[in-house]
Amino acid sequence: MDRPPRRTDPRRRPRWYRQVGRRGWTAFAAAWGGYVLDGFDFVLITLVLTEVRAEFGLDAVQAASLVSAAFVSRWLGGMLLGALGDRYGRRAAMTASILLFSLGTLACGLAGSYGALYAARLVVGLGMAGEYSASATYVMESWPERMRGRASGFLISGYSIGTVLAAQVYSQVVPALGWRWMFYLGVLPALFALWMRRALPEAEDWEEAIAETAARPNPFRPLFTRPLRNAPAAYSPAGNAPDAPRPVEVFSAGRAALHLGLAAGAFGALLVLFTGRAGDAAWPLALFAAGALGTLAVRLGSPGHRVLYLALTVTVFAGFLYTWPIQALLPTYLKTELHYTAGQVRDVLFWAGFGTAAGCVLAGFTGDRFGPARAYALTLTASLAFVFPVFAVHDDLLLLGVLLFLLQATSFGISGLLPRYLGSHLPVERRASGLGFVYNVGALGGAVAPLLGARLAEGRPLGQSLAVLTFGLSLLVVLLIGLDVPGRLHRLADRHPS
């Protein structure tokens, strides 16, 4: 007897991965490949730090500054490539970031001195900034709104896969061919990433925003213009209500010169600070750089988002401070304090990298289920249980790997929600530039972290220093994100100005 055909409930939605659609998955694949390249190229310097230090005769702080160098230029790359993405589309910024990445990585392999290697790392930082701002924005705007936590978490997992691949290549290449070949090989994936991005569709949210306003946004407008006094308000292009006027603005040479000077001064101050040449001027230079970048954040945020930009930047800064002591100095800790071989370092980093990737994937689901702020705070709180045990293990390679897997899954892995958390606070027309600036200025925490870890290690074991930094700063981030401090400040200050 034939069974009657099964009736389908019209209210029942298809599986979530079918709802993403072909366009969304194509966007994800192209961006994820760039993130794999990002992780592979960026982590190379941490893997070969001991070899580079020996060849160029560097001290511990100079060696750590090579890790910090890419962070020094990231804020500038995030601002420039993010603005490119807002004005000309996310695809253009994604392609530019990959080109910068590949040129910087090749230059690292060819560097004949500490200065040349440092300069090459600055170029890598420019490309990395564009990858985070443009690619993250592109994927989230290509996926349904209710699934953007998954888009964010899945995307960031590519970075972790790249670090795992780099560790595998390191154990085979460096002992046989030397550290330079790691960077030569790092150029190859760039060709694949460029090929994948050759015919991408543009992000839907960006296309809709451009169609509604009938004009391309200029995120730098607040840096170069000023409101015209006593001029009637002009209404925005089609799509805005008649009670939403915008002020008439004119170019201001003085304002443009001021902000260009602040940007140049901040970049110069950071270079001096992170190359160890500041001497007694370290604190004045640090305060100047912080003030200059804070001023740029306020200006870019414009009257409606000034406090929000600052608060988000501080939150990201703290986030990088808690994750990057381990990311930057774990290979050095394994080789110098635990005296692990290249193969053992590879095995430990394999566990850590896949723990981060697993945590990013899990973060995507928990972020969509509970909201990015709540999921972030609860998972990061759970990570505190694994911090000190990781650095208490010395001779048991398997136990160390398992503990690192759990720590990275709940600590670094949950940071896969950061693009989603930040993007939800920013308007579409300034999302790439806002995300690029806020995220990459905050990423200066990653520049400070290895130097801070190296300084602390001068008076105590490196492992102990890494544990203390990670634990204390994780607590700070739990409070900032769990209580949604940026959102609260935005509602109090920006939406109700005095």
XYZ file of C-alpha atoms in Angstrom:
498
model
C 0.000 0.000 0.000
C 1.429 3.344 -1.044
C 1.898 5.935 1.641
C 0.275 9.329 1.113
C 2.735 12.087 0.220
C 4.263 13.835 3.234
C 2.824 17.262 3.820
C 5.268 20.056 4.429
C 4.499 22.754 6.910
C 4.672 26.059 5.015
C 5.680 27.765 8.259
C 8.721 25.557 8.645
C 11.914 27.196 7.470
C 14.640 25.295 5.627
C 17.875 24.505 7.411
C 19.899 27.599 8.327
C 22.699 26.773 5.910
C 20.191 26.708 3.051
C 18.837 30.094 4.049
C 22.278 31.634 3.580
C 22.011 30.949 -0.153
C 24.637 30.538 -2.838
C 25.553 34.213 -2.853
C 26.140 34.243 0.886
C 28.310 31.130 0.813
C 30.334 32.467 -2.137
C 30.994 35.647 -0.183
C 31.980 33.619 2.862
C 34.368 31.326 0.969
C 36.249 34.239 -0.594
C 36.549 36.120 2.690
C 37.419 32.996 4.697
C 40.287 32.224 2.326
C 41.654 35.687 3.020
C 41.420 35.098 6.753
C 43.349 31.830 6.411
C 46.046 33.782 4.580
C 45.833 36.433 7.292
C 46.479 33.886 10.057
C 49.220 32.105 8.108
C 51.182 35.238 7.197
C 50.700 37.091 10.458
C 51.768 34.280 12.773
C 54.944 33.530 10.802
C 56.944 36.131 12.701
C 56.034 34.597 16.076
C 57.182 31.162 14.900
C 60.582 32.306 13.637
C 61.215 34.952 16.289
C 64.048 33.030 17.932
C 65.749 32.420 14.552
C 65.390 36.072 13.517
C 66.679 37.223 16.880
C 69.777 35.055 16.538
C 70.534 36.166 12.959
C 70.165 39.899 13.564
C 71.480 39.916 17.164
C 68.327 41.393 18.701
C 67.414 41.684 22.366
C 64.061 40.466 23.709
C 62.289 43.829 23.366
C 63.511 44.368 19.786
C 62.355 40.892 18.822
C 58.937 41.473 20.391
C 58.681 44.786 18.502
C 58.623 42.854 15.216
C 55.339 41.329 16.357
C 54.099 44.770 17.390
C 55.075 46.415 14.091
C 52.053 45.135 12.190
C 49.775 46.564 14.862
C 51.424 49.988 14.611
C 50.197 50.413 11.025
C 46.870 48.606 11.373
C 44.880 51.619 12.505
C 45.972 53.531 9.402
C 45.197 50.612 7.109
C 41.823 50.120 8.753
C 40.959 53.774 8.244
C 42.094 53.945 4.598
C 40.881 50.561 3.369
C 37.690 50.834 5.393
C 36.927 54.165 3.733
C 37.691 52.574 0.374
C 35.170 49.845 1.168
C 32.464 52.314 2.188
C 32.900 54.499 -0.890
C 33.715 52.055 -3.685
C 32.430 48.757 -2.330
C 33.668 45.964 -0.099
C 35.233 44.000 -2.971
C 37.764 46.708 -3.873
C 39.005 46.938 -0.290
C 39.262 43.136 0.006
C 41.438 42.920 -3.114
C 43.685 45.781 -1.988
C 44.223 44.141 1.389
C 45.380 40.862 -0.174
C 47.852 42.684 -2.444
C 49.346 44.546 0.526
C 49.565 41.299 2.469
C 51.473 39.484 -0.246
C 53.917 42.354 -0.865
C 54.641 42.697 2.849
C 55.151 38.966 3.330
C 57.568 38.727 0.393
C 59.489 41.722 1.736
C 59.827 39.974 5.111
C 61.615 37.074 3.444
C 63.950 39.412 1.547
C 64.779 41.667 4.532
C 68.491 41.969 5.257
C 68.281 43.918 8.498
C 66.068 44.576 11.491
C 64.906 47.891 10.008
C 63.915 46.334 6.682
C 62.037 43.528 8.407
C 60.238 46.038 10.627
C 59.182 48.079 7.574
C 57.885 44.938 5.854
C 55.841 44.113 8.927
C 54.257 47.571 8.723
C 53.019 46.714 5.220
C 51.636 43.395 6.495
C 49.728 45.364 9.124
C 48.147 47.614 6.496
C 46.861 44.577 4.621
C 45.652 42.826 7.752
C 43.608 45.868 8.720
C 41.803 45.848 5.402
C 41.073 42.155 5.715
C 39.363 42.635 9.062
C 37.347 45.698 8.091
C 36.311 44.907 4.515
C 35.974 41.116 4.653
C 34.092 40.989 7.945
C 31.712 43.703 6.784
C 31.269 42.022 3.401
C 30.318 38.630 4.823
C 27.961 39.946 7.495
C 26.163 42.132 4.956
C 25.799 39.138 2.619
C 24.164 36.897 5.255
C 20.672 37.160 6.786
C 20.525 39.432 9.808
C 19.585 36.648 12.235
C 22.664 34.594 11.239
C 25.362 37.244 11.426
C 26.784 35.838 14.632
C 27.562 32.663 12.710
C 28.969 34.690 9.816
C 31.301 36.482 12.229
C 32.405 33.435 14.189
C 32.864 31.158 11.187
C 34.871 33.832 9.385
C 37.325 34.445 12.217
C 37.944 30.684 12.439
C 39.878 31.035 9.172
C 42.565 32.956 11.028
C 43.069 30.033 13.406
C 43.259 27.520 10.581
C 45.953 29.693 9.040
C 47.980 29.599 12.256
C 47.713 25.797 12.374
C 48.919 25.520 8.778
C 51.810 27.867 9.528
C 52.875 25.736 12.488
C 52.806 22.606 10.328
C 54.886 24.257 7.608
C 57.313 25.651 10.207
C 58.249 22.222 11.530
C 59.130 21.022 8.021
C 60.574 24.104 6.344
C 62.645 26.019 8.903
C 64.924 23.157 10.027
C 65.663 22.302 6.376
C 65.622 25.648 4.526
C 65.746 28.408 7.128
C 63.258 30.996 8.341
C 63.106 33.086 5.144
C 61.384 30.325 3.202
C 58.403 30.562 5.524
C 57.690 34.014 4.112
C 58.351 33.011 0.513
C 55.786 30.232 0.843
C 53.384 32.642 2.524
C 53.036 34.584 -0.733
C 51.524 31.632 -2.611
C 48.084 31.590 -0.934
C 47.619 35.239 -1.949
C 47.301 34.189 -5.578
C 44.537 31.766 -4.657
C 42.711 34.409 -2.607
C 42.895 36.888 -5.495
C 41.523 34.272 -7.887
C 38.575 33.567 -5.591
C 37.693 37.256 -5.378
C 37.867 38.008 -9.086
C 34.093 37.868 -9.709
C 32.442 38.375 -6.326
C 28.999 39.966 -6.057
C 28.865 43.144 -4.011
C 27.426 43.082 -0.477
C 23.650 43.510 -0.483
C 23.458 45.957 2.425
C 26.008 48.269 0.767
C 24.224 48.167 -2.592
C 20.887 48.963 -0.941
C 22.390 51.850 1.047
C 23.924 53.356 -2.088
C 20.652 52.957 -3.995
C 18.649 54.663 -1.237
C 20.930 57.696 -0.864
C 21.831 57.986 -4.581
C 25.352 58.968 -3.469
C 28.539 57.265 -2.398
C 29.432 57.885 1.261
C 32.612 59.706 2.226
C 33.648 58.537 5.718
C 36.449 61.133 5.841
C 34.018 64.034 5.395
C 34.046 64.996 9.102
C 37.865 65.299 8.965
C 37.929 67.806 6.102
C 34.704 69.801 6.339
C 32.878 72.023 8.780
C 29.214 73.074 9.024
C 28.457 76.342 7.244
C 27.158 78.876 9.739
C 23.812 80.572 9.136
C 23.102 78.250 6.208
C 19.743 76.499 5.877
C 19.822 72.764 6.491
C 19.892 70.577 3.405
C 17.813 67.444 3.239
C 19.521 64.149 2.588
C 18.976 62.442 -0.799
C 15.951 60.281 -1.507
C 14.919 57.896 1.196
C 15.118 60.161 4.261
C 12.165 61.721 6.000
C 11.681 65.483 5.504
C 12.333 66.081 9.210
C 15.874 64.649 8.990
C 17.954 67.500 7.566
C 21.718 67.463 7.440
C 23.832 70.634 7.842
C 25.446 72.231 4.822
C 29.182 71.541 4.980
C 32.148 73.209 3.289
C 35.774 72.169 2.926
C 38.019 73.499 5.694
C 41.742 73.650 4.972
C 42.501 74.250 8.644
C 40.512 71.243 9.807
C 42.060 69.057 7.101
C 45.593 70.139 8.065
C 44.877 69.518 11.749
C 43.634 65.981 11.230
C 46.364 65.054 8.744
C 48.897 66.348 11.263
C 47.333 64.305 14.044
C 47.402 61.159 11.902
C 51.042 61.681 10.897
C 52.019 62.530 14.459
C 50.302 59.458 15.878
C 52.010 57.191 13.354
C 55.419 58.726 14.090
C 54.932 58.508 17.851
C 53.933 54.842 17.638
C 56.968 54.055 15.486
C 59.300 55.619 18.023
C 57.567 53.915 20.929
C 57.468 50.401 19.499
C 61.022 50.433 18.181
C 62.345 51.191 21.680
C 63.749 54.626 20.815
C 61.518 56.763 23.000
C 63.750 56.777 26.093
C 62.509 59.257 28.695
C 59.912 60.562 26.248
C 57.967 57.278 26.230
C 55.067 58.458 28.378
C 54.626 61.848 26.645
C 54.674 60.133 23.258
C 52.189 57.494 24.407
C 49.820 60.163 25.725
C 50.134 62.170 22.519
C 49.391 59.107 20.357
C 46.399 58.194 22.516
C 45.086 61.758 22.363
C 45.567 62.013 18.599
C 43.841 58.712 17.887
C 41.074 59.563 20.337
C 40.519 62.886 18.566
C 40.307 61.131 15.200
C 37.813 58.653 16.652
C 35.637 61.501 17.930
C 35.747 63.291 14.571
C 35.061 60.160 12.532
C 32.203 59.270 14.856
C 30.551 62.644 14.138
C 28.049 64.108 16.641
C 25.861 60.989 16.765
C 28.556 58.404 17.498
C 31.490 60.164 19.176
C 31.404 58.474 22.570
C 30.453 55.167 20.933
C 33.603 55.148 18.749
C 35.803 55.831 21.768
C 34.139 53.211 23.961
C 34.291 50.533 21.272
C 37.974 51.295 20.674
C 38.802 50.891 24.373
C 36.887 47.602 24.469
C 38.790 46.192 21.485
C 42.083 47.415 22.991
C 41.392 45.449 26.158
C 40.353 42.451 24.066
C 43.689 42.404 22.270
C 45.562 42.851 25.523
C 44.095 39.650 26.961
C 44.541 37.509 23.808
C 47.872 38.596 22.375
C 50.353 37.869 25.170
C 49.710 34.175 24.445
C 49.337 34.582 20.665
C 52.634 36.417 20.295
C 54.854 34.805 22.909
C 53.597 31.216 23.254
C 56.134 29.819 20.728
C 58.937 31.675 22.542
C 57.722 30.313 25.905
C 57.622 26.752 24.567
C 61.110 26.959 23.071
C 62.916 28.895 25.810
C 61.305 27.859 29.124
C 59.988 24.391 28.260
C 62.804 23.654 25.742
C 60.444 22.036 23.243
C 61.669 20.961 19.826
C 60.232 22.335 16.563
C 58.000 19.259 16.275
C 56.674 19.652 19.816
C 55.986 23.358 19.256
C 54.080 22.387 16.115
C 51.964 19.881 18.060
C 51.099 22.343 20.830
C 50.194 25.089 18.361
C 48.069 22.579 16.476
C 45.938 22.039 19.584
C 45.798 25.774 20.324
C 44.880 26.722 16.760
C 42.104 24.185 16.414
C 40.813 25.149 19.848
C 40.492 28.726 18.627
C 38.792 27.593 15.407
C 36.331 25.419 17.337
C 35.633 28.304 19.699
C 34.917 30.651 16.788
C 32.409 28.213 15.295
C 30.733 27.682 18.664
C 30.692 31.460 19.199
C 28.743 31.867 15.970
C 25.889 29.677 17.229
C 25.887 30.993 20.794
C 26.050 34.590 19.562
C 22.940 34.124 17.434
C 21.143 32.279 20.237
C 21.956 34.477 23.247
C 23.176 37.695 21.656
C 26.841 38.596 21.061
C 27.381 40.470 24.335
C 25.953 37.794 26.631
C 27.617 34.907 24.760
C 30.958 36.709 24.813
C 30.884 37.495 28.545
C 29.752 34.050 29.701
C 32.223 32.123 27.549
C 35.147 34.364 28.459
C 34.312 33.920 32.146
C 34.537 30.149 31.665
C 38.013 30.556 30.120
C 39.431 31.799 33.434
C 39.356 28.243 34.780
C 42.072 27.191 32.287
C 44.556 30.100 32.366
C 46.818 29.137 35.264
C 46.642 25.353 34.665
C 48.041 25.873 31.140
C 51.229 27.412 32.501
C 51.521 24.885 35.346
C 52.079 21.989 32.893
C 55.665 21.387 31.796
C 56.409 17.794 30.812
C 53.029 16.428 29.710
C 52.640 17.423 26.053
C 49.164 15.884 25.681
C 47.759 17.546 28.791
C 49.217 20.902 27.756
C 47.625 20.547 24.326
C 44.196 19.704 25.747
C 44.293 22.602 28.219
C 45.381 25.018 25.490
C 42.578 23.752 23.257
C 40.024 24.539 25.984
C 41.590 27.890 26.858
C 41.777 29.080 23.276
C 38.265 27.841 22.480
C 36.745 29.842 25.326
C 39.151 32.801 25.301
C 40.495 33.668 21.848
C 37.748 31.721 20.071
C 34.913 33.805 21.492
C 36.541 36.911 20.002
C 35.120 35.644 16.721
C 32.035 37.592 17.780
C 33.869 40.925 17.840
C 33.047 41.878 14.213
C 29.382 41.089 14.881
C 29.383 42.991 18.171
C 31.057 46.051 16.655
C 29.122 45.989 13.393
C 25.788 45.942 15.210
C 26.649 49.334 16.711
C 27.623 51.017 13.406
C 25.464 52.384 10.533
C 25.763 50.692 7.109
C 27.145 53.732 5.295
C 30.097 53.928 7.697
C 30.330 50.321 8.788
C 33.549 49.334 6.978
C 35.442 52.499 7.906
C 34.052 52.521 11.444
C 34.815 48.853 11.996
C 38.220 49.285 10.355
C 39.196 52.245 12.524
C 37.716 51.096 15.835
C 38.942 47.510 15.504
C 42.430 48.370 14.317
C 43.084 51.245 16.695
C 41.978 48.901 19.440
C 44.330 46.315 17.964
C 47.205 48.417 19.285
C 46.561 46.347 22.384
C 48.177 43.549 20.401
C 51.250 45.733 19.952
C 51.437 46.503 23.646
C 50.773 42.930 24.781
C 54.017 41.192 23.659
C 56.134 44.115 24.843
C 54.327 44.112 28.186
C 54.810 40.363 28.476
C 58.507 40.684 27.646
C 58.950 43.471 30.216
C 57.207 41.516 32.954
C 59.302 38.467 32.122
C 62.482 40.388 32.955
C 61.692 39.930 36.641
C 59.775 36.636 36.627
C 59.234 33.561 34.430
C 57.615 34.281 31.057
C 54.843 31.723 31.648
C 53.840 33.376 34.922
C 53.732 36.789 33.234
C 51.514 35.496 30.445
C 49.111 33.880 32.921
C 48.739 37.026 35.044
C 48.146 39.276 32.028
C 45.625 36.940 30.425
C 43.604 36.373 33.602
C 43.407 40.005 34.743
C 42.593 41.501 31.357
C 39.998 38.826 30.588
C 38.079 39.960 33.665
C 38.143 43.535 32.381
C 36.722 42.517 29.001
C 33.985 40.464 30.683
C 32.805 43.639 32.420
C 33.075 45.888 29.344
C 31.177 43.586 26.987
C 28.918 41.826 29.485
C 27.561 45.137 30.718
C 27.605 46.567 27.146
C 29.476 49.622 28.370
C 29.883 51.084 24.822
C 26.153 50.822 24.131
C 25.215 52.318 27.499
C 27.581 55.265 27.055
C 26.264 55.817 23.539
C 22.694 56.000 24.760
C 23.606 58.370 27.598
C 25.947 60.745 25.763
C 25.525 60.639 22.002
C 21.755 60.348 21.799
C 21.100 62.891 24.531
C 23.764 65.586 24.163
C 23.898 68.239 26.783
